[in-house]
mmCIF file of C-alpha atoms and ligand atoms in Angstrom:
data_model
loop_
_atom_site.group_PDB
_atom_site.id
_atom_site.type_symbol
_atom_site.label_atom_id
_atom_site.label_comp_id
_atom_site.label_asym_id
_atom_site.label_seq_id
_atom_site.Cartn_x
_atom_site.Cartn_y
_atom_site.Cartn_z
ATOM 1 C CA MET A 109 113.809 222.873 183.518
ATOM 2 C CA ASN A 110 113.991 219.106 183.893
ATOM 3 C CA HIS A 111 116.366 217.639 181.874
ATOM 4 C CA PRO A 112 116.448 213.948 181.435
ATOM 5 C CA VAL A 113 120.183 213.724 179.961
ATOM 6 C CA ASN A 114 122.773 213.447 182.320
ATOM 7 C CA THR A 115 125.486 216.829 181.419
ATOM 8 C CA ALA A 116 128.390 215.218 183.166
ATOM 9 C CA LYS A 117 128.485 212.265 181.119
ATOM 10 C CA LEU A 118 127.946 214.535 178.129
ATOM 11 C CA LEU A 119 130.809 216.602 179.280
ATOM 12 C CA GLU A 120 133.398 213.029 179.805
ATOM 13 C CA THR A 121 132.237 212.404 175.791
ATOM 14 C CA PHE A 122 133.060 216.446 174.942
ATOM 15 C CA TYR A 123 136.847 215.869 176.202
ATOM 16 C CA GLN A 124 137.732 212.949 175.366
ATOM 17 C CA LEU A 125 136.629 213.909 171.220
ATOM 18 C CA TYR A 126 138.561 217.050 171.576
ATOM 19 C CA PRO A 127 141.000 217.079 174.794
ATOM 20 C CA GLY A 128 141.979 220.790 174.038
ATOM 21 C CA ASP A 129 143.270 222.873 176.900
ATOM 22 C CA GLY A 130 141.090 221.997 179.595
ATOM 23 C CA ARG A 131 138.419 224.972 179.065
ATOM 24 C CA SER A 132 135.252 224.042 179.957
ATOM 25 C CA PRO A 133 132.657 223.867 176.942
ATOM 26 C CA GLU A 134 129.095 225.944 177.041
ATOM 27 C CA ILE A 135 126.397 223.900 177.174
ATOM 28 C CA TYR A 136 123.358 225.134 174.757
ATOM 29 C CA PHE A 137 119.537 223.152 175.366
ATOM 30 C CA ALA A 138 116.655 223.740 172.121
ATOM 31 C CA PRO A 139 113.432 221.679 172.762
ATOM 32 C CA GLY A 140 111.592 219.712 170.478
ATOM 33 C CA ARG A 141 108.005 220.334 170.023
ATOM 34 C CA VAL A 142 104.381 218.659 170.059
ATOM 35 C CA ASN A 143 101.870 220.406 167.989
ATOM 36 C CA LEU A 144 98.460 220.255 169.831
ATOM 37 C CA ILE A 145 96.395 221.341 166.281
ATOM 38 C CA GLY A 146 96.965 223.789 163.556
ATOM 39 C CA GLU A 147 98.792 221.112 161.017
ATOM 40 C CA HIS A 148 99.726 222.683 157.593
ATOM 41 C CA THR A 149 98.548 226.189 158.477
ATOM 42 C CA ASP A 150 101.558 228.169 159.566
ATOM 43 C CA TYR A 151 102.856 228.049 155.485
ATOM 44 C CA ASN A 152 99.556 229.695 154.769
ATOM 45 C CA ASN A 153 99.713 232.048 157.370
ATOM 46 C CA GLY A 154 97.352 230.803 159.741
ATOM 47 C CA TYR A 155 97.298 229.693 163.181
ATOM 48 C CA VAL A 156 99.153 226.988 165.236
ATOM 49 C CA PHE A 157 99.080 225.688 168.876
ATOM 50 C CA PRO A 158 102.416 223.906 169.683
ATOM 51 C CA CYS A 159 104.175 223.475 172.874
ATOM 52 C CA ALA A 160 107.826 222.617 173.746
ATOM 53 C CA LEU A 161 108.679 219.057 174.823
ATOM 54 C CA THR A 162 111.778 218.207 177.824
ATOM 55 C CA TYR A 163 113.463 216.363 175.062
ATOM 56 C CA GLY A 164 115.579 218.252 172.782
ATOM 57 C CA THR A 165 119.169 219.164 171.490
ATOM 58 C CA TYR A 166 121.986 219.091 173.743
ATOM 59 C CA LEU A 167 124.698 221.281 172.009
ATOM 60 C CA LEU A 168 128.278 221.461 174.060
ATOM 61 C CA VAL A 169 130.453 223.891 171.934
ATOM 62 C CA ARG A 170 134.216 225.854 173.252
ATOM 63 C CA ARG A 171 135.761 227.898 170.645
ATOM 64 C CA THR A 172 138.901 227.763 168.904
ATOM 65 C CA ASN A 173 141.624 229.537 167.015
ATOM 66 C CA ARG A 174 141.527 227.422 164.700
ATOM 67 C CA PRO A 175 139.896 228.282 161.262
ATOM 68 C CA VAL A 176 137.975 224.998 161.519
ATOM 69 C CA LEU A 177 134.680 223.709 162.568
ATOM 70 C CA HIS A 178 134.408 220.309 164.349
ATOM 71 C CA PHE A 179 131.265 218.644 163.972
ATOM 72 C CA ALA A 180 130.040 215.335 166.695
ATOM 73 C CA THR A 181 127.050 213.720 167.605
ATOM 74 C CA THR A 182 126.294 211.088 170.300
ATOM 75 C CA ASN A 183 123.228 209.810 168.548
ATOM 76 C CA PHE A 184 125.398 207.793 166.187
ATOM 77 C CA SER A 185 129.135 207.710 164.648
ATOM 78 C CA PHE A 186 129.441 210.948 162.729
ATOM 79 C CA ARG A 187 132.758 213.367 163.164
ATOM 80 C CA LYS A 188 133.256 215.885 160.239
ATOM 81 C CA ASP A 189 135.465 219.123 160.357
ATOM 82 C CA ILE A 190 134.588 221.578 157.917
ATOM 83 C CA PRO A 191 136.971 224.617 157.370
ATOM 84 C CA LEU A 192 135.892 227.946 157.964
ATOM 85 C CA ASP A 193 136.325 228.807 154.292
ATOM 86 C CA GLN A 194 133.990 225.485 152.706
ATOM 87 C CA ILE A 195 131.160 226.631 155.444
ATOM 88 C CA GLY A 196 128.844 227.461 152.080
ATOM 89 C CA GLU A 197 128.736 223.961 150.784
ATOM 90 C CA LYS A 198 126.271 221.380 151.890
ATOM 91 C CA VAL A 199 127.508 217.871 153.136
ATOM 92 C CA GLY A 200 125.208 215.412 151.262
ATOM 93 C CA ASN A 201 121.933 214.344 152.963
ATOM 94 C CA GLU A 202 123.354 214.780 156.458
ATOM 95 C CA TRP A 203 122.202 215.971 159.618
ATOM 96 C CA VAL A 204 125.238 218.816 159.773
ATOM 97 C CA ASN A 205 123.363 220.715 157.180
ATOM 98 C CA TYR A 206 120.989 221.952 159.885
ATOM 99 C CA PRO A 207 123.561 223.601 161.903
ATOM 100 C CA LEU A 208 126.157 224.745 159.061
ATOM 101 C CA GLY A 209 122.637 226.373 157.068
ATOM 102 C CA VAL A 210 122.093 228.283 160.665
ATOM 103 C CA ILE A 211 126.014 229.241 160.961
ATOM 104 C CA ASN A 212 125.591 230.613 157.107
ATOM 105 C CA GLN A 213 122.658 232.676 158.095
ATOM 106 C CA PHE A 214 124.851 234.102 160.998
ATOM 107 C CA VAL A 215 127.424 234.597 158.945
ATOM 108 C CA GLN A 216 125.219 236.839 156.217
ATOM 109 C CA ARG A 217 124.161 239.008 158.650
ATOM 110 C CA GLY A 218 127.617 240.275 159.337
ATOM 111 C CA VAL A 219 128.644 237.448 162.155
ATOM 112 C CA VAL A 220 132.296 236.883 162.583
ATOM 113 C CA LEU A 221 133.066 233.490 163.476
ATOM 114 C CA ASN A 222 136.022 231.695 164.486
ATOM 115 C CA GLY A 223 136.365 227.700 164.704
ATOM 116 C CA MET A 224 134.466 225.706 167.008
ATOM 117 C CA GLU A 225 134.704 222.260 168.608
ATOM 118 C CA MET A 226 130.859 220.920 168.771
ATOM 119 C CA LEU A 227 129.411 217.765 170.275
ATOM 120 C CA PHE A 228 125.475 217.370 169.829
ATOM 121 C CA SER A 229 123.033 215.396 171.780
ATOM 122 C CA GLY A 230 119.238 214.826 170.946
ATOM 123 C CA THR A 231 116.717 212.999 173.382
ATOM 124 C CA VAL A 232 113.977 213.590 170.625
ATOM 125 C CA PRO A 233 113.656 210.840 167.979
ATOM 126 C CA ASN A 234 114.757 211.562 164.347
ATOM 127 C CA GLY A 235 112.368 211.687 162.137
ATOM 128 C CA ALA A 236 109.287 211.463 164.132
ATOM 129 C CA GLY A 237 107.996 214.305 163.639
ATOM 130 C CA LEU A 238 108.556 216.226 166.929
ATOM 131 C CA SER A 239 111.216 218.548 165.247
ATOM 132 C CA SER A 240 114.534 217.040 166.132
ATOM 133 C CA SER A 241 115.625 219.419 163.361
ATOM 134 C CA ALA A 242 114.682 222.321 164.676
ATOM 135 C CA SER A 243 115.959 221.559 167.947
ATOM 136 C CA ILE A 244 119.360 221.302 166.118
ATOM 137 C CA GLU A 245 118.800 224.475 164.161
ATOM 138 C CA MET A 246 117.730 226.308 167.477
ATOM 139 C CA ALA A 247 120.488 224.934 169.891
ATOM 140 C CA MET A 248 123.115 226.578 167.452
ATOM 141 C CA ALA A 249 121.120 229.831 167.192
ATOM 142 C CA VAL A 250 120.967 230.192 170.763
ATOM 143 C CA ALA A 251 124.516 228.944 170.915
ATOM 144 C CA ILE A 252 126.382 231.375 168.400
ATOM 145 C CA ASN A 253 123.649 234.125 169.325
ATOM 146 C CA GLU A 254 124.925 234.205 172.993
ATOM 147 C CA MET A 255 129.081 233.274 171.983
ATOM 148 C CA TYR A 256 129.290 236.006 169.654
ATOM 149 C CA ARG A 257 127.351 238.619 171.517
ATOM 150 C CA ALA A 258 125.033 238.940 168.099
ATOM 151 C CA GLY A 259 122.099 240.051 169.967
ATOM 152 C CA PHE A 260 119.096 238.948 168.161
ATOM 153 C CA PRO A 261 116.322 238.386 169.655
ATOM 154 C CA MET A 262 114.701 234.804 169.918
ATOM 155 C CA VAL A 263 112.038 235.444 167.363
ATOM 156 C CA GLU A 264 114.994 236.705 164.628
ATOM 157 C CA LEU A 265 116.501 233.168 165.738
ATOM 158 C CA ALA A 266 113.598 231.106 164.892
ATOM 159 C CA LEU A 267 113.127 232.701 161.473
ATOM 160 C CA ILE A 268 117.455 232.145 161.268
ATOM 161 C CA GLY A 269 116.156 228.290 161.714
ATOM 162 C CA GLN A 270 113.420 228.497 159.127
ATOM 163 C CA ARG A 271 115.508 230.343 156.641
ATOM 164 C CA ALA A 272 118.430 227.479 157.326
ATOM 165 C CA GLU A 273 116.569 224.601 156.316
ATOM 166 C CA ASN A 274 114.556 226.741 153.827
ATOM 167 C CA GLU A 275 117.543 227.963 151.806
ATOM 168 C CA PHE A 276 120.195 225.623 152.830
ATOM 169 C CA VAL A 277 118.760 221.951 153.366
ATOM 170 C CA GLY A 278 115.930 222.304 151.046
ATOM 171 C CA MET A 279 112.841 221.623 153.012
ATOM 172 C CA ASN A 280 110.192 224.552 152.760
ATOM 173 C CA CYS A 281 109.245 224.527 156.076
ATOM 174 C CA GLY A 282 107.276 227.051 158.079
ATOM 175 C CA ILE A 283 107.863 229.183 160.867
ATOM 176 C CA MET A 284 106.007 226.843 163.838
ATOM 177 C CA ASP A 285 108.771 224.068 164.929
ATOM 178 C CA GLN A 286 111.717 226.688 165.124
ATOM 179 C CA PHE A 287 109.297 228.823 167.152
ATOM 180 C CA ALA A 288 108.052 226.310 169.509
ATOM 181 C CA SER A 289 111.537 225.748 170.391
ATOM 182 C CA GLY A 290 112.589 229.083 170.978
ATOM 183 C CA LEU A 291 109.869 230.823 172.189
ATOM 184 C CA GLY A 292 108.043 227.215 174.602
ATOM 185 C CA LYS A 293 107.060 228.001 177.799
ATOM 186 C CA GLU A 294 106.803 225.279 180.695
ATOM 187 C CA ASN A 295 103.266 224.011 180.939
ATOM 188 C CA ALA A 296 102.066 226.105 178.264
ATOM 189 C CA ALA A 297 100.841 226.113 174.604
ATOM 190 C CA LEU A 298 102.396 228.913 172.424
ATOM 191 C CA PHE A 299 99.041 230.297 169.904
ATOM 192 C CA LEU A 300 100.560 231.710 167.385
ATOM 193 C CA ASN A 301 99.492 233.832 164.500
ATOM 194 C CA CYS A 302 101.940 232.890 161.745
ATOM 195 C CA ASP A 303 101.261 235.966 159.925
ATOM 196 C CA THR A 304 102.267 238.547 162.387
ATOM 197 C CA LEU A 305 103.909 236.370 164.752
ATOM 198 C CA GLN A 306 102.382 237.098 167.310
ATOM 199 C CA TYR A 307 101.641 234.868 170.040
ATOM 200 C CA GLU A 308 100.622 234.240 173.336
ATOM 201 C CA LEU A 309 101.109 231.730 175.617
ATOM 202 C CA VAL A 310 98.211 229.487 177.043
ATOM 203 C CA PRO A 311 98.526 227.792 180.416
ATOM 204 C CA ILE A 312 97.926 224.171 179.627
ATOM 205 C CA ASP A 313 95.577 222.777 182.397
ATOM 206 C CA LEU A 314 94.674 219.259 181.728
ATOM 207 C CA LYS A 315 93.199 218.275 185.157
ATOM 208 C CA GLU A 316 93.028 214.399 185.183
ATOM 209 C CA TYR A 317 94.645 214.041 181.732
ATOM 210 C CA ARG A 318 97.980 213.661 180.193
ATOM 211 C CA LEU A 319 99.539 213.655 176.553
ATOM 212 C CA VAL A 320 100.032 210.413 175.749
ATOM 213 C CA ILE A 321 102.877 210.806 172.420
ATOM 214 C CA SER A 322 102.669 207.377 169.736
ATOM 215 C CA ASN A 323 105.124 207.215 167.283
ATOM 216 C CA THR A 324 103.785 204.872 164.337
ATOM 217 C CA ASN A 325 107.962 204.243 163.263
ATOM 218 C CA LYS A 326 107.051 204.341 160.102
ATOM 219 C CA ARG A 327 110.452 205.321 158.231
ATOM 220 C CA ARG A 328 109.352 208.894 156.154
ATOM 221 C CA GLY A 329 111.017 208.671 152.969
ATOM 222 C CA LEU A 330 109.398 211.162 150.766
ATOM 223 C CA THR A 331 108.462 213.646 153.555
ATOM 224 C CA ASP A 332 109.885 216.585 152.238
ATOM 225 C CA SER A 333 109.302 216.033 148.755
ATOM 226 C CA LYS A 334 105.400 215.630 149.427
ATOM 227 C CA TYR A 335 105.675 218.506 151.951
ATOM 228 C CA ASN A 336 106.817 221.010 149.766
ATOM 229 C CA GLU A 337 103.876 219.511 146.712
ATOM 230 C CA ARG A 338 101.223 220.471 149.322
ATOM 231 C CA ARG A 339 102.932 223.821 149.272
ATOM 232 C CA SER A 340 102.704 224.781 145.971
ATOM 233 C CA GLU A 341 98.688 223.219 145.912
ATOM 234 C CA CYS A 342 98.230 225.743 148.249
ATOM 235 C CA ASP A 343 99.755 228.053 146.294
ATOM 236 C CA ARG A 344 97.567 227.151 143.512
ATOM 237 C CA ALA A 345 94.663 227.365 145.614
ATOM 238 C CA VAL A 346 95.813 231.167 145.998
ATOM 239 C CA GLU A 347 95.948 232.150 142.820
ATOM 240 C CA TYR A 348 92.821 230.027 141.699
ATOM 241 C CA ILE A 349 90.577 232.348 144.499
ATOM 242 C CA SER A 350 92.843 235.326 143.335
ATOM 243 C CA ARG A 351 90.945 235.498 139.863
ATOM 244 C CA LYS A 352 87.391 236.066 141.918
ATOM 245 C CA LYS A 353 88.969 237.753 144.545
ATOM 246 C CA LYS A 354 92.558 238.953 145.557
ATOM 247 C CA ILE A 355 93.929 236.804 148.365
ATOM 248 C CA GLU A 356 97.494 236.694 149.421
ATOM 249 C CA HIS A 357 97.374 233.303 151.429
ATOM 250 C CA LEU A 358 94.634 231.049 152.258
ATOM 251 C CA SER A 359 94.409 231.968 155.748
ATOM 252 C CA GLN A 360 92.701 235.432 154.864
ATOM 253 C CA LEU A 361 89.367 233.570 154.098
ATOM 254 C CA SER A 362 86.798 232.669 156.788
ATOM 255 C CA TYR A 363 84.899 229.253 155.914
ATOM 256 C CA GLN A 364 82.240 230.916 154.737
ATOM 257 C CA GLU A 365 84.036 232.994 152.222
ATOM 258 C CA PHE A 366 85.625 230.186 150.987
ATOM 259 C CA GLU A 367 82.180 228.410 150.390
ATOM 260 C CA SER A 368 80.930 230.964 148.223
ATOM 261 C CA LEU A 369 84.728 230.663 145.978
ATOM 262 C CA GLN A 370 85.612 227.667 146.205
ATOM 263 C CA ASP A 371 84.426 226.979 142.630
ATOM 264 C CA ALA A 372 86.795 229.037 141.187
ATOM 265 C CA ILE A 373 89.458 225.849 142.390
ATOM 266 C CA PRO A 374 89.168 224.009 139.105
ATOM 267 C CA GLU A 375 91.405 220.865 140.446
ATOM 268 C CA PRO A 376 89.914 218.704 143.239
ATOM 269 C CA ALA A 377 92.556 218.302 145.087
ATOM 270 C CA VAL A 378 93.848 221.514 145.467
ATOM 271 C CA ARG A 379 89.976 222.741 146.481
ATOM 272 C CA GLN A 380 90.326 219.888 149.448
ATOM 273 C CA ARG A 381 93.913 221.114 150.615
ATOM 274 C CA ALA A 382 92.279 224.918 150.798
ATOM 275 C CA ARG A 383 89.376 223.479 152.450
ATOM 276 C CA HIS A 384 91.310 221.663 155.245
ATOM 277 C CA VAL A 385 93.620 224.623 155.463
ATOM 278 C CA ILE A 386 90.731 227.186 156.180
ATOM 279 C CA SER A 387 88.786 224.518 158.619
ATOM 280 C CA GLU A 388 92.117 224.116 160.583
ATOM 281 C CA ASN A 389 92.584 227.914 161.225
ATOM 282 C CA GLN A 390 89.243 227.675 162.515
ATOM 283 C CA ARG A 391 89.492 225.046 164.699
ATOM 284 C CA VAL A 392 92.502 226.364 166.346
ATOM 285 C CA LEU A 393 90.560 229.409 167.551
ATOM 286 C CA GLU A 394 88.056 227.378 168.975
ATOM 287 C CA ALA A 395 90.687 224.905 170.371
ATOM 288 C CA VAL A 396 92.352 228.000 172.402
ATOM 289 C CA LEU A 397 88.774 229.079 173.228
ATOM 290 C CA ALA A 398 88.205 225.228 174.780
ATOM 291 C CA LEU A 399 91.784 224.886 176.645
ATOM 292 C CA LYS A 400 90.962 228.630 178.380
ATOM 293 C CA SER A 401 87.856 227.613 179.332
ATOM 294 C CA GLY A 402 88.617 224.107 180.540
ATOM 295 C CA ASP A 403 86.445 223.110 178.167
ATOM 296 C CA LEU A 404 89.086 219.464 177.605
ATOM 297 C CA LYS A 405 86.098 217.561 175.984
ATOM 298 C CA GLN A 406 85.654 219.683 173.382
ATOM 299 C CA PHE A 407 89.666 220.210 172.707
ATOM 300 C CA GLY A 408 89.591 216.611 172.400
ATOM 301 C CA GLN A 409 86.825 216.736 169.709
ATOM 302 C CA LEU A 410 88.352 219.617 167.771
ATOM 303 C CA MET A 411 91.888 216.937 167.848
ATOM 304 C CA ASN A 412 89.651 214.492 166.391
ATOM 305 C CA GLU A 413 88.006 216.750 163.654
ATOM 306 C CA SER A 414 91.602 217.911 162.631
ATOM 307 C CA HIS A 415 92.897 214.684 162.176
ATOM 308 C CA ASN A 416 89.697 213.525 159.554
ATOM 309 C CA SER A 417 90.380 216.580 157.901
ATOM 310 C CA LEU A 418 94.343 215.976 157.628
ATOM 311 C CA ARG A 419 93.117 212.184 156.162
ATOM 312 C CA ASP A 420 90.427 213.296 153.576
ATOM 313 C CA ASP A 421 91.403 216.777 152.439
ATOM 314 C CA TYR A 422 94.832 216.956 153.134
ATOM 315 C CA GLU A 423 96.172 213.934 152.887
ATOM 316 C CA VAL A 424 98.874 213.556 155.287
ATOM 317 C CA THR A 425 98.427 210.661 157.054
ATOM 318 C CA GLY A 426 98.338 207.333 156.074
ATOM 319 C CA LYS A 427 97.760 203.943 157.245
ATOM 320 C CA GLU A 428 100.088 204.094 160.130
ATOM 321 C CA LEU A 429 98.920 207.047 162.103
ATOM 322 C CA ASP A 430 95.149 206.374 160.889
ATOM 323 C CA THR A 431 95.390 202.724 162.876
ATOM 324 C CA LEU A 432 97.183 204.912 165.852
ATOM 325 C CA VAL A 433 94.118 207.264 166.113
ATOM 326 C CA ARG A 434 91.674 204.622 165.438
ATOM 327 C CA GLU A 435 92.788 202.432 167.832
ATOM 328 C CA ALA A 436 93.383 205.132 170.487
ATOM 329 C CA GLY A 437 89.345 206.416 170.217
ATOM 330 C CA LYS A 438 88.433 202.963 171.083
ATOM 331 C CA ILE A 439 90.125 203.610 174.842
ATOM 332 C CA GLU A 440 87.633 204.612 177.705
ATOM 333 C CA GLY A 441 89.047 207.997 178.482
ATOM 334 C CA VAL A 442 90.818 209.265 175.876
ATOM 335 C CA LEU A 443 89.147 213.010 174.708
ATOM 336 C CA GLY A 444 90.847 213.359 171.170
ATOM 337 C CA SER A 445 94.065 212.000 169.031
ATOM 338 C CA ARG A 446 95.347 213.081 165.919
ATOM 339 C CA MET A 447 98.813 213.373 164.246
ATOM 340 C CA THR A 448 101.193 215.726 164.639
ATOM 341 C CA GLY A 449 104.076 217.638 162.484
ATOM 342 C CA ALA A 450 104.341 216.920 158.754
ATOM 343 C CA GLY A 451 102.382 213.506 159.024
ATOM 344 C CA PHE A 452 103.176 210.349 156.083
ATOM 345 C CA GLY A 453 104.130 209.032 159.508
ATOM 346 C CA GLY A 454 106.174 210.358 162.275
ATOM 347 C CA CYS A 455 103.417 210.689 165.980
ATOM 348 C CA THR A 456 99.969 211.082 167.005
ATOM 349 C CA VAL A 457 99.322 213.402 170.264
ATOM 350 C CA SER A 458 96.399 212.229 172.505
ATOM 351 C CA ILE A 459 94.447 212.964 175.951
ATOM 352 C CA VAL A 460 94.441 210.065 177.846
ATOM 353 C CA HIS A 461 92.927 210.316 181.310
ATOM 354 C CA LYS A 462 95.472 209.671 183.576
ATOM 355 C CA ASN A 463 94.118 206.093 185.151
ATOM 356 C CA MET A 464 93.807 204.910 181.466
ATOM 357 C CA THR A 465 97.506 205.469 180.347
ATOM 358 C CA ASP A 466 98.952 202.059 180.932
ATOM 359 C CA THR A 467 95.281 200.393 179.274
ATOM 360 C CA PHE A 468 96.004 203.011 176.381
ATOM 361 C CA ILE A 469 99.781 201.778 175.644
ATOM 362 C CA ARG A 470 99.048 198.349 176.137
ATOM 363 C CA GLN A 471 95.596 197.781 173.750
ATOM 364 C CA VAL A 472 96.932 200.942 171.459
ATOM 365 C CA GLY A 473 100.292 199.422 170.895
ATOM 366 C CA LYS A 474 99.062 195.050 170.369
ATOM 367 C CA ASN A 475 96.275 196.123 167.990
ATOM 368 C CA TYR A 476 98.692 198.689 166.079
ATOM 369 C CA GLU A 477 101.853 195.862 166.123
ATOM 370 C CA LYS A 478 98.571 193.231 164.410
ATOM 371 C CA ALA A 479 97.279 196.214 161.671
ATOM 372 C CA THR A 480 100.891 197.186 161.080
ATOM 373 C CA ARG A 481 103.631 195.009 161.958
ATOM 374 C CA LEU A 482 105.414 197.827 163.029
ATOM 375 C CA LYS A 483 106.479 198.081 166.732
ATOM 376 C CA PRO A 484 104.805 201.572 167.814
ATOM 377 C CA ASP A 485 106.826 203.888 171.099
ATOM 378 C CA PHE A 486 104.542 205.805 173.318
ATOM 379 C CA TYR A 487 106.241 208.743 175.209
ATOM 380 C CA LEU A 488 104.558 210.404 178.645
ATOM 381 C CA PRO A 489 105.706 214.078 177.840
ATOM 382 C CA ASP A 490 105.938 217.324 179.664
ATOM 383 C CA ILE A 491 105.931 220.582 178.049
ATOM 384 C CA GLY A 492 109.391 222.530 178.582
ATOM 385 C CA GLY A 493 110.577 226.141 178.612
ATOM 386 C CA GLY A 494 112.391 226.941 175.175
ATOM 387 C CA ALA A 495 115.750 227.493 173.637
ATOM 388 C CA GLY A 496 118.304 228.703 175.975
ATOM 389 C CA LYS A 497 122.145 228.132 177.869
ATOM 390 C CA LEU A 498 122.425 225.344 180.471
ATOM 391 C CA GLN A 499 125.545 226.298 181.625
HETATM 392 C C1 LIG B 766 106.546 220.621 159.914
HETATM 393 C C2 LIG B 766 107.358 221.335 159.297
HETATM 394 C C3 LIG B 766 106.413 223.002 159.924
HETATM 395 C C4 LIG B 766 104.474 222.195 159.705
HETATM 396 C C5 LIG B 766 104.431 220.987 160.175
HETATM 397 C C6 LIG B 766 103.110 221.223 159.536
HETATM 398 O O1 LIG B 766 106.746 219.911 161.057
HETATM 399 O O2 LIG B 766 108.197 222.140 159.456
HETATM 400 O O3 LIG B 766 106.971 224.026 159.657
HETATM 401 O O4 LIG B 766 104.084 222.972 158.419
HETATM 402 O O5 LIG B 766 105.319 220.110 159.667
HETATM 403 O O6 LIG B 766 101.877 221.549 160.427
#
C-alpha cells in the first residue's frame, strides 16, 4: 500500500505524548472513500459503487494497565482522557465520539477492554464528504478487533462503525462509507448491494483518464440534520407507496413500477426523492456494466445524470457543487463529473483525461473562485486498500 505518511514521525509524536515504558505502539490504518456513483441509495437498501482512497486515518495505539482511554490527534490540538467507567458518555460534538462509539459497540458485544494510549492522524480532509469519520471508526474497529482478538469479520466491523455513528454520534448514515473503508481494494471499486451486503470488486481501468476530486471547501453546517431529513422523506415515500403495493424499501421498485405507483405519493418533494433513489439504483447497475466493458464514455454520462438527479430531485447539491460540476463539463477531456458523499458541500469526483488535468485544475479553480469566492482544493487520488494493521 502506498502510504503518503511518514510513520516514523508519527511514532516520535506518540512517544512525546506517551513516554511510557518504551514499548512500541501498534499502527493501524483505515482509508477514506470516494463514491463513484450510487448516492443516497445505501440507506434505501440499494446499490453503491465507492472505492477506498490512499488517504485515511492512522491510529497508533498501546495498551496499558490503567483503566483510562487516552485520546490525541495530530490534526489539531486536542487531548482527552476518559476513564473506562465513563465511556458511555458523549463528549460534546467532538470527533472523539467516533472512536468512543466504536468502543461502546465492542463492549456491548462482550469485549472487555483495558486502558489504551492512542494517537490518531488523518490525511483525509475533514468534513469534505470523503469519509474522514468512517476512516476514524474503522481504524478504531480494526485495532480493537486485532488487539483484543475479538475475531469479528470485516463486514461486522463495518456494521460496528455504522452503528457507532447511528447510535452514539446521532448521524443516521448508511453502510457505504464503513464498508468501503473496510473492504476496499487497490485499483478496484466496490459494487455493493446494501440490502444483502453482497459485493463484488470491479477492477478500475481508466486507461488514459484519471480521477480528480475537487473540494468546494464550503463549510457544511447543517449536513447531518438535512441528511436525516432526507432519510425520513424516503421513509414517508415507502409508507405512501405501501398503500398501493406493500414494500419495505424504495430499492424494491424498478423505475417502471415507480412510474405506475408514484401518484400514491401526495407530497411532490417526497415523490422527487423517491424518483432519485430508484433512478440512481438503475444508474449504478448500468455504470458497473459500462466499466466492465471499458465504456468510460457511458460511465461518465451516467455520472452526469446522477449529479442532475441529486440536484433536481434529491436537492442535496447547492451552488458550490453545481458550479464545480458545470465548470468541469466545459473542459475538453472530461467524461463525467458529479458530487460525491452526502452533498450540501464537500467534494465532486470527475473523470479527466490525463493530459488535461492541469488545465482542469487551473480553469475549474479560476471559474469556481470567481463564482463563489471560495478557493477549491484538488486531489489526484489513488485507489487504495481497506483497513488493517500496518505494523
Ligand atoms: C454519507 C453517508 C453514507 C451515504 C452517503 C450518501 O456519506 O455516510 O452512508 O448515505 O452520505 O450516498
